[in-house]
mmCIF file of C-alpha atoms in Angstrom:
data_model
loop_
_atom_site.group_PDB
_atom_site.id
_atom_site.type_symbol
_atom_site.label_atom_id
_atom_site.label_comp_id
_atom_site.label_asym_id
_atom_site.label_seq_id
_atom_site.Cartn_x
_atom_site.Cartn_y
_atom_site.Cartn_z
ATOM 1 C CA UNK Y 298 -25.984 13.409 10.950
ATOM 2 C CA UNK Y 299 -24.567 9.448 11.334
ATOM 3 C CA UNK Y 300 -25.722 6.946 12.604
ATOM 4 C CA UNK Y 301 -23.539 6.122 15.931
ATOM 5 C CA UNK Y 302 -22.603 2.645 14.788
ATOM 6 C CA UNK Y 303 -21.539 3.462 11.221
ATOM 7 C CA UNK Y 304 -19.851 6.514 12.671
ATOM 8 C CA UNK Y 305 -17.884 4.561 15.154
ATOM 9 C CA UNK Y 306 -17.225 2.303 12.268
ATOM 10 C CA UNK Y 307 -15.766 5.109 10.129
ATOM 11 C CA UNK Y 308 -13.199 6.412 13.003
ATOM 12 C CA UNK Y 309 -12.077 2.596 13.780
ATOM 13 C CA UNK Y 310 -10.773 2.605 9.520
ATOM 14 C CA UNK Y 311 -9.892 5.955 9.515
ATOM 15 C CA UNK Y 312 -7.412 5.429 12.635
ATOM 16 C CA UNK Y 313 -6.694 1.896 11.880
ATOM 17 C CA UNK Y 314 -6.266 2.174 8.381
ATOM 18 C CA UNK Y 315 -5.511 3.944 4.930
ATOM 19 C CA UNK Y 316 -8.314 3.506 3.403
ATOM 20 C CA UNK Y 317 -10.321 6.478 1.449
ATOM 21 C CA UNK Y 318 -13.441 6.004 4.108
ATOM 22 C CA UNK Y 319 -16.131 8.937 3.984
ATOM 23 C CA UNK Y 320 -15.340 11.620 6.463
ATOM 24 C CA UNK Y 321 -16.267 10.457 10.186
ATOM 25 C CA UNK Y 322 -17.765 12.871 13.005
ATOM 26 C CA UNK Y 323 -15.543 13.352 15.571
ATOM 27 C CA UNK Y 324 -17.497 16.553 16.916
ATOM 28 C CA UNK Y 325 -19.935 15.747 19.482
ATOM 29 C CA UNK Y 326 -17.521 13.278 21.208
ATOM 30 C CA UNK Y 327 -15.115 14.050 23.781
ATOM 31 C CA UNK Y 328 -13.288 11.010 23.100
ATOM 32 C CA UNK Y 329 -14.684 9.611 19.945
ATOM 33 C CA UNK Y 330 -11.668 6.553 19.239
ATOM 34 C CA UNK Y 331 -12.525 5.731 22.412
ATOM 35 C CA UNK Y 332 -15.958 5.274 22.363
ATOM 36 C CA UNK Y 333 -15.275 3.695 18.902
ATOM 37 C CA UNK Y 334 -13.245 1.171 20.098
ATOM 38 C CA UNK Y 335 -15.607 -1.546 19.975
ATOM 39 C CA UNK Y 336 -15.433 -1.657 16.183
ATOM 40 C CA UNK Y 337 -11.659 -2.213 16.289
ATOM 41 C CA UNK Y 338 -12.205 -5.795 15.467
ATOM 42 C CA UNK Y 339 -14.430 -4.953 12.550
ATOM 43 C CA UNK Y 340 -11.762 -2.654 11.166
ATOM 44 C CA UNK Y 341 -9.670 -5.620 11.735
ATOM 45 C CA UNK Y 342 -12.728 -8.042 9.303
ATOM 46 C CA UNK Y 343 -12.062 -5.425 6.576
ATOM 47 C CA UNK Y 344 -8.566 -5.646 6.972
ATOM 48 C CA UNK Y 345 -7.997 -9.099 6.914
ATOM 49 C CA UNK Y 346 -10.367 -10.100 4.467
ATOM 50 C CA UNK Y 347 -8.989 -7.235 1.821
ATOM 51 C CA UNK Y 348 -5.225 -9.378 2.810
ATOM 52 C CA UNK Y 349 -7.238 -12.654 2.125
ATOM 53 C CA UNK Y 350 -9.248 -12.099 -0.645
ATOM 54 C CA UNK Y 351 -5.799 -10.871 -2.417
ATOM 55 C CA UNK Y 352 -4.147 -14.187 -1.651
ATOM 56 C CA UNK Y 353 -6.940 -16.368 -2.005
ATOM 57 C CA UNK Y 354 -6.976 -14.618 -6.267
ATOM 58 C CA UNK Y 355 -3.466 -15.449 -6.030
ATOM 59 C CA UNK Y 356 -3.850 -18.928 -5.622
ATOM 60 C CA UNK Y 357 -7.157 -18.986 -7.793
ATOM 61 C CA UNK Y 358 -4.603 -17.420 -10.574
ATOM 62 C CA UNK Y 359 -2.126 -20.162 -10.191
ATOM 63 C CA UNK Y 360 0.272 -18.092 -8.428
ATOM 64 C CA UNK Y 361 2.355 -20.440 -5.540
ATOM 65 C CA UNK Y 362 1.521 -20.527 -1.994
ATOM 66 C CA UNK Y 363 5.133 -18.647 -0.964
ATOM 67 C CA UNK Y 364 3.630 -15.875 -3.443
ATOM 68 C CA UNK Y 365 -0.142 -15.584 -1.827
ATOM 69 C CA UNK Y 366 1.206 -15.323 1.031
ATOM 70 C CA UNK Y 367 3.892 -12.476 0.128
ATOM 71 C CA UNK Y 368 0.747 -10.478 -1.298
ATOM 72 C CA UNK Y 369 -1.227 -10.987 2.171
ATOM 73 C CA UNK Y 370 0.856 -9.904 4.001
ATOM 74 C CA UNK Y 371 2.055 -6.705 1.755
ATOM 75 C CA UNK Y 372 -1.800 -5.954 1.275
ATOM 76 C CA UNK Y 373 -2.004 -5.882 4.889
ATOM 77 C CA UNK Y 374 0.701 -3.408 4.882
ATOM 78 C CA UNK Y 375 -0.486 -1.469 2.781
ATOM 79 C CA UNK Y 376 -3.821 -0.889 3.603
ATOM 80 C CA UNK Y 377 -2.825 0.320 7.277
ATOM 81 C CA UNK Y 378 0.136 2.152 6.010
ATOM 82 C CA UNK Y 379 2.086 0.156 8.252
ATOM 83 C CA UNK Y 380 1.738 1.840 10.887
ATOM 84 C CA UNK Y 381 1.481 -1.309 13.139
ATOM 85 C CA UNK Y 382 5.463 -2.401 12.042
ATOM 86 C CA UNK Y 383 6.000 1.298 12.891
ATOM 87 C CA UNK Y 384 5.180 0.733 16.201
ATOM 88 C CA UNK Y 385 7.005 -2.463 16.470
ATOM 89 C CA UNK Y 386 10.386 -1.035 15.808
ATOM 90 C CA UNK Y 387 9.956 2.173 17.770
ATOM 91 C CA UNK Y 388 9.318 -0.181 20.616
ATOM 92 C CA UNK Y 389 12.398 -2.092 20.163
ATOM 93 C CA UNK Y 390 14.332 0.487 19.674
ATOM 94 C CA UNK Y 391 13.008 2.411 22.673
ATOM 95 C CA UNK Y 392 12.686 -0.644 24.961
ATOM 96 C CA UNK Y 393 16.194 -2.223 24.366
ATOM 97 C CA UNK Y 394 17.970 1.217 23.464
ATOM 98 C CA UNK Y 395 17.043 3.366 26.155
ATOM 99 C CA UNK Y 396 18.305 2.492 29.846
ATOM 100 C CA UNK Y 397 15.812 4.613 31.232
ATOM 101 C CA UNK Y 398 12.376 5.506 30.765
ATOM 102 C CA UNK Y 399 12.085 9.338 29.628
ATOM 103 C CA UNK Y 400 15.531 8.011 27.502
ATOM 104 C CA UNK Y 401 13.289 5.506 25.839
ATOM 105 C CA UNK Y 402 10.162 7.334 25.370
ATOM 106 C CA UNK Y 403 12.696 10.237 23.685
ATOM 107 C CA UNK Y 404 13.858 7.142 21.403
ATOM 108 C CA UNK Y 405 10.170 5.489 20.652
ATOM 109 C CA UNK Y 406 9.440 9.349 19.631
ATOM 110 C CA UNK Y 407 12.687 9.154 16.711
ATOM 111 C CA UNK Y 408 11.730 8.679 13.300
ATOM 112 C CA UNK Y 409 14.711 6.972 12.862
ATOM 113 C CA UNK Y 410 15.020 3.439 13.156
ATOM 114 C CA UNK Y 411 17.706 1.569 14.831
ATOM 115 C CA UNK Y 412 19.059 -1.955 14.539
ATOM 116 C CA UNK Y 413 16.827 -3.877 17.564
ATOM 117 C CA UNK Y 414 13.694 -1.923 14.795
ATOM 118 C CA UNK Y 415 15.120 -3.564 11.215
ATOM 119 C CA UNK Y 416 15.183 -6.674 13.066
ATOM 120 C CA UNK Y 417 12.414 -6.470 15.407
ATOM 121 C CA UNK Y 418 10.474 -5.879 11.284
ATOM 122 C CA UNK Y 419 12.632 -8.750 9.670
ATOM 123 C CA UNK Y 420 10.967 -10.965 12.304
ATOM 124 C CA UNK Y 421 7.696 -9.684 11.956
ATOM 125 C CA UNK Y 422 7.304 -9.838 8.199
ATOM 126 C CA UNK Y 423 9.315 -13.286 7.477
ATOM 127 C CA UNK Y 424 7.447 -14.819 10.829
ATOM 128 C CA UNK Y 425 3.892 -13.680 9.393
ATOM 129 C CA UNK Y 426 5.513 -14.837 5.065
ATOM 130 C CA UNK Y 427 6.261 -18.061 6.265
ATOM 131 C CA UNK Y 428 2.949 -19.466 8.327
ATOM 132 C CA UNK Y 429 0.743 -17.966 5.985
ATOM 133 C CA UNK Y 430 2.667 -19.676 2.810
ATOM 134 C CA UNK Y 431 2.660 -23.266 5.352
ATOM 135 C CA UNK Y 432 -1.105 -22.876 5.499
ATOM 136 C CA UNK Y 433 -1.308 -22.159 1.801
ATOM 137 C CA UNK Y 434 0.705 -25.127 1.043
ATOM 138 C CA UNK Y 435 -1.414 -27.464 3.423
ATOM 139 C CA UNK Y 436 -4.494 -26.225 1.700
ATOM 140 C CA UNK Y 437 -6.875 -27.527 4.531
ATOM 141 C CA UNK Y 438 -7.295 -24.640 6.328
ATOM 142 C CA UNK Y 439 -10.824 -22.366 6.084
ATOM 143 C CA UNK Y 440 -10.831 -18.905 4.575
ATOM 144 C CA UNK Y 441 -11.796 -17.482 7.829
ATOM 145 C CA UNK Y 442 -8.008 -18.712 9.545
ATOM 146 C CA UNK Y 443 -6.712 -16.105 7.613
ATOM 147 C CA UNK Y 444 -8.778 -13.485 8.441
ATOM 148 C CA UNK Y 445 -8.733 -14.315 11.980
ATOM 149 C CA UNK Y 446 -5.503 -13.097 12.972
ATOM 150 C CA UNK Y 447 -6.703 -9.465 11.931
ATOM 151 C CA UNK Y 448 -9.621 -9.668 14.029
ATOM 152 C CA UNK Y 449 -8.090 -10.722 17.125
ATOM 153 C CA UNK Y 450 -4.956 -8.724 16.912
ATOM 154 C CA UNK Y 451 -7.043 -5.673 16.854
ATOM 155 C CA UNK Y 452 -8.759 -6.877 19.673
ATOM 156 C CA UNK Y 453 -5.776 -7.207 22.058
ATOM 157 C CA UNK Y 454 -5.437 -2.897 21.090
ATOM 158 C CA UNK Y 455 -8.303 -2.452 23.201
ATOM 159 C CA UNK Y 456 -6.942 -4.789 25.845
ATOM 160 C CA UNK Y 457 -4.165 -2.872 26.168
ATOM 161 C CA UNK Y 458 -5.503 0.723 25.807
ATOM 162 C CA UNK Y 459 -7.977 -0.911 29.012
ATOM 163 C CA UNK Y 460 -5.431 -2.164 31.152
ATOM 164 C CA UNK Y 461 -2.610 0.614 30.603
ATOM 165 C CA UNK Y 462 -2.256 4.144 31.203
ATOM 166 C CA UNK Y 463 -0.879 6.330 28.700
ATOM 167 C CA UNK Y 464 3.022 6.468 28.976
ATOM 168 C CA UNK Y 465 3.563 10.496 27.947
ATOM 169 C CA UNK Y 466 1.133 13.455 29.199
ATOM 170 C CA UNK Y 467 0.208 14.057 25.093
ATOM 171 C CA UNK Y 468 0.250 11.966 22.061
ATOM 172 C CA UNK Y 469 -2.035 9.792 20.294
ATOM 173 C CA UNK Y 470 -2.812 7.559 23.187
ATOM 174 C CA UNK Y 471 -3.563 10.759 25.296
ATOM 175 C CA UNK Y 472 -5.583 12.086 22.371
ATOM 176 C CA UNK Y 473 -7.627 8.405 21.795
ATOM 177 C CA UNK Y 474 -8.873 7.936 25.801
ATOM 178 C CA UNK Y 475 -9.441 4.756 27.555
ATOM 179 C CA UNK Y 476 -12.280 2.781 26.134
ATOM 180 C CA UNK Y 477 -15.090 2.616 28.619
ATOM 181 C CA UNK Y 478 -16.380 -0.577 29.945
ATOM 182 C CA UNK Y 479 -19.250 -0.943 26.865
ATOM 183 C CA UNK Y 480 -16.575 -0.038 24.238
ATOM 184 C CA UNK Y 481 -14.460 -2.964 25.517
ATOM 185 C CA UNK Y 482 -16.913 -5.112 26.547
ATOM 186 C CA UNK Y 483 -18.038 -5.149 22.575
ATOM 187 C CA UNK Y 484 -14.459 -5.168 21.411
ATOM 188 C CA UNK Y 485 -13.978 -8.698 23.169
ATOM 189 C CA UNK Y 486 -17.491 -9.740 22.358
ATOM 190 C CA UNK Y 487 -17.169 -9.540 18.692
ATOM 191 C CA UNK Y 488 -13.358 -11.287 18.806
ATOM 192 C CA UNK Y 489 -15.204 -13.970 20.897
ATOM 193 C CA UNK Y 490 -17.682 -14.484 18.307
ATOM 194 C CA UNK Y 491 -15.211 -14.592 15.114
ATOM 195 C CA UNK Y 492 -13.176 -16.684 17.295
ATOM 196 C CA UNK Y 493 -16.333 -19.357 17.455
ATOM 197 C CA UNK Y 494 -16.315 -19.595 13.946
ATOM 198 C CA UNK Y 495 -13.316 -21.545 13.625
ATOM 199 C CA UNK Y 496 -13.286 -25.213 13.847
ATOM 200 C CA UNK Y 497 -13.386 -26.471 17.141
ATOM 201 C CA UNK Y 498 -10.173 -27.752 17.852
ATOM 202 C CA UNK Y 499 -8.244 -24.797 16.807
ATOM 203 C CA UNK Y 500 -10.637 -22.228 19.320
ATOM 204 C CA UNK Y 501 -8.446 -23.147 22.474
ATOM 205 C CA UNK Y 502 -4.884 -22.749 21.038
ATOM 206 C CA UNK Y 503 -5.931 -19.213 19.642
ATOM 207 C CA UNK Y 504 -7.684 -18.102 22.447
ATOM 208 C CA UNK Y 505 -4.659 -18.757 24.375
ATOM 209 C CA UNK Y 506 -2.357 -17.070 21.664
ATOM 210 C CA UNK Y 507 -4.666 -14.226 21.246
ATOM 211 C CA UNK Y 508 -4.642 -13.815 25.216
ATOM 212 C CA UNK Y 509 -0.713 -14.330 25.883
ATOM 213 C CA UNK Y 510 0.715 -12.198 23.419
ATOM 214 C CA UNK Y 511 -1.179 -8.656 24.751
ATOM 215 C CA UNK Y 512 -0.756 -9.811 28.336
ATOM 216 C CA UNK Y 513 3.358 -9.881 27.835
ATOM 217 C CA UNK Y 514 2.601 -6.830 25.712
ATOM 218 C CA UNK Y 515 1.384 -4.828 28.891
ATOM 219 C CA UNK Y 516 3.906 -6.778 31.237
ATOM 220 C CA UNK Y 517 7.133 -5.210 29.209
ATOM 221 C CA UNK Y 518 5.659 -1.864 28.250
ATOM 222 C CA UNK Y 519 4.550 -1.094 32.052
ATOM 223 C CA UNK Y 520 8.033 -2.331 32.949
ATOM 224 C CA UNK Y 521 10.104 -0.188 30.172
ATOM 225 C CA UNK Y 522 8.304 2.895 29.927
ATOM 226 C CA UNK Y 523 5.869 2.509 33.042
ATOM 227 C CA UNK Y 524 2.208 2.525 30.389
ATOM 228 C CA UNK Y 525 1.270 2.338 26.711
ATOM 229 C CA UNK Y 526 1.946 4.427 23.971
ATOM 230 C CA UNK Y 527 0.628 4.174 19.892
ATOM 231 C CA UNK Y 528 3.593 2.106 19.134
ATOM 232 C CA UNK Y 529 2.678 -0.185 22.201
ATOM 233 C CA UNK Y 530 -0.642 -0.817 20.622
ATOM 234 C CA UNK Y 531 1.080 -1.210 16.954
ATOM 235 C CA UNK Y 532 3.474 -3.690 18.627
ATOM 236 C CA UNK Y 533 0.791 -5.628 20.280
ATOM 237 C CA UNK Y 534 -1.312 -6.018 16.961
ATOM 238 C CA UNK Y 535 2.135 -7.547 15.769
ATOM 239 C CA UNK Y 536 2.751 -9.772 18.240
ATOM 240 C CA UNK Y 537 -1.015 -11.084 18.471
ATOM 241 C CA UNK Y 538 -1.246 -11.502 15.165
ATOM 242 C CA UNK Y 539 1.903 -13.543 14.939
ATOM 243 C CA UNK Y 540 1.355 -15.043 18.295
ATOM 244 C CA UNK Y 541 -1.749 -16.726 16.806
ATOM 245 C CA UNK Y 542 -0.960 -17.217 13.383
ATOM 246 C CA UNK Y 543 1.352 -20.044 15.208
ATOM 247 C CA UNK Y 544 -1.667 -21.574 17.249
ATOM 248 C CA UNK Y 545 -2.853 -21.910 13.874
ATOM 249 C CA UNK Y 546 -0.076 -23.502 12.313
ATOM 250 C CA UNK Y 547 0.798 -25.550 15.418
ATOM 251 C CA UNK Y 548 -2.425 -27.793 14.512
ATOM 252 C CA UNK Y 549 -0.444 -29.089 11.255
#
């Protein structure tokens, strides 16, 4: 038998990432990712500090900055088997391709991938390359702003999952379950806290980022496809972690 918090732990990787973790017990819950929600962020910690420590050796080696931050970003990839970018483009595929709802949840559900998806991923990958190589190449910038954006971005997931119904009657998102109030409540709490670690003139322009880019988030998917689906909450890591990877890098 687990203990509860190192169980919920063990679901958050398992869902949110690729990584061999030990076998967690989804038996006695109804909704276990649910209730496990909470620990989003901290799958987002081992996520981001993997990407970091990988880039941080990179630079240690003598590698460039434009290099570190290539392998950051690609370690980030793939340790979550990227399913996050798979979410992206599905969405904008689905949201600009379809000119009605059930014709856009039918194209979100393709495993093909459409032109608004290659470039929806060109944007996503180059935007993410080139802030994390600026920040490299100013240097000032503590090892924690670079695990941040994994933190937070996994954060806004829960936001999202609170605030919007699912979008189909089965599915992942069906499957998952709204986190409850506690689940949420701890979600926010511990992207609060990591947020409070940064230094002090930087905590305003992420909150805001981290904030803004899950709100529009839930503003387009409730008007395209009328709720959220597991590429809405891929999408929204995307945009929140790009979203305040430029807070960031608007303080050079």
């Amino acid at each position: 038998m687990r203990i509860p918090i190192l169980n919920d732990l063990l679901i958050a990787l398992s869902l949110l990432t690729r990584l061999p973790v030990p076998y967690a017990d989804w038996s006695d819950q109804t909704r276990p990712a649910a209730r496990a929600a909470w620990a989003y962020p901290l799958a987002g910690l081992v996520i981001g500090g993997l990407s970091a420590t990988v880039a941080w050796v990179a630079l240690w080696i003598g590698l460039p900055p434009t290099i570190a931050a290539l392998l950051l970003v690609v370690t980030s990839i793939v340790t979550t088997g990227a399913m996050h970018e798979d979410g992206l483009a599905d969405c904008a595929d689905g949201f600009w391709g379809g000119w009605e709802r059930a014709r856009r949840l039918d194209i979100m559900k393709d495993s093909a991938i459409g032109t608004y998806g290659v470039l929806a991923l060109i944007t996503s990958v180059a935007a993410r390359w080139m802030i994390y190589a600026l920040l490299f190449i100013d240097g000032t910038w503590p090892f924690w702003a670079f695990i941040l954006p994994a933190i937070l971005s996994r954060t806004s997931i829960v936001g999202v999952m609170q605030a919007l119904p699912p979008a189909r009657d089965s599915g992942l998102s069906v499957s998952t379950g709204t986190p409850g109030p506690l689940s949420a409540t701890g979600a926010i709490a511990i992207g609060v806290a990591a947020t409070c670690l940064l230094p002090i003139p930087l905590i305003i322009p992420v909150i805001c980022g981290a904030i803004a880019a899950p709100a529009a988030a839930c503003l387009i998917a409730r008007s395209k496809i009328g709720g959220q689906t597991g590429d809405v909450l891929g999408a929204t890591q995307q945009l929140t972690e790009i979203a305040i990877l430029i807070a960031i890098s608007a303080a050079l």
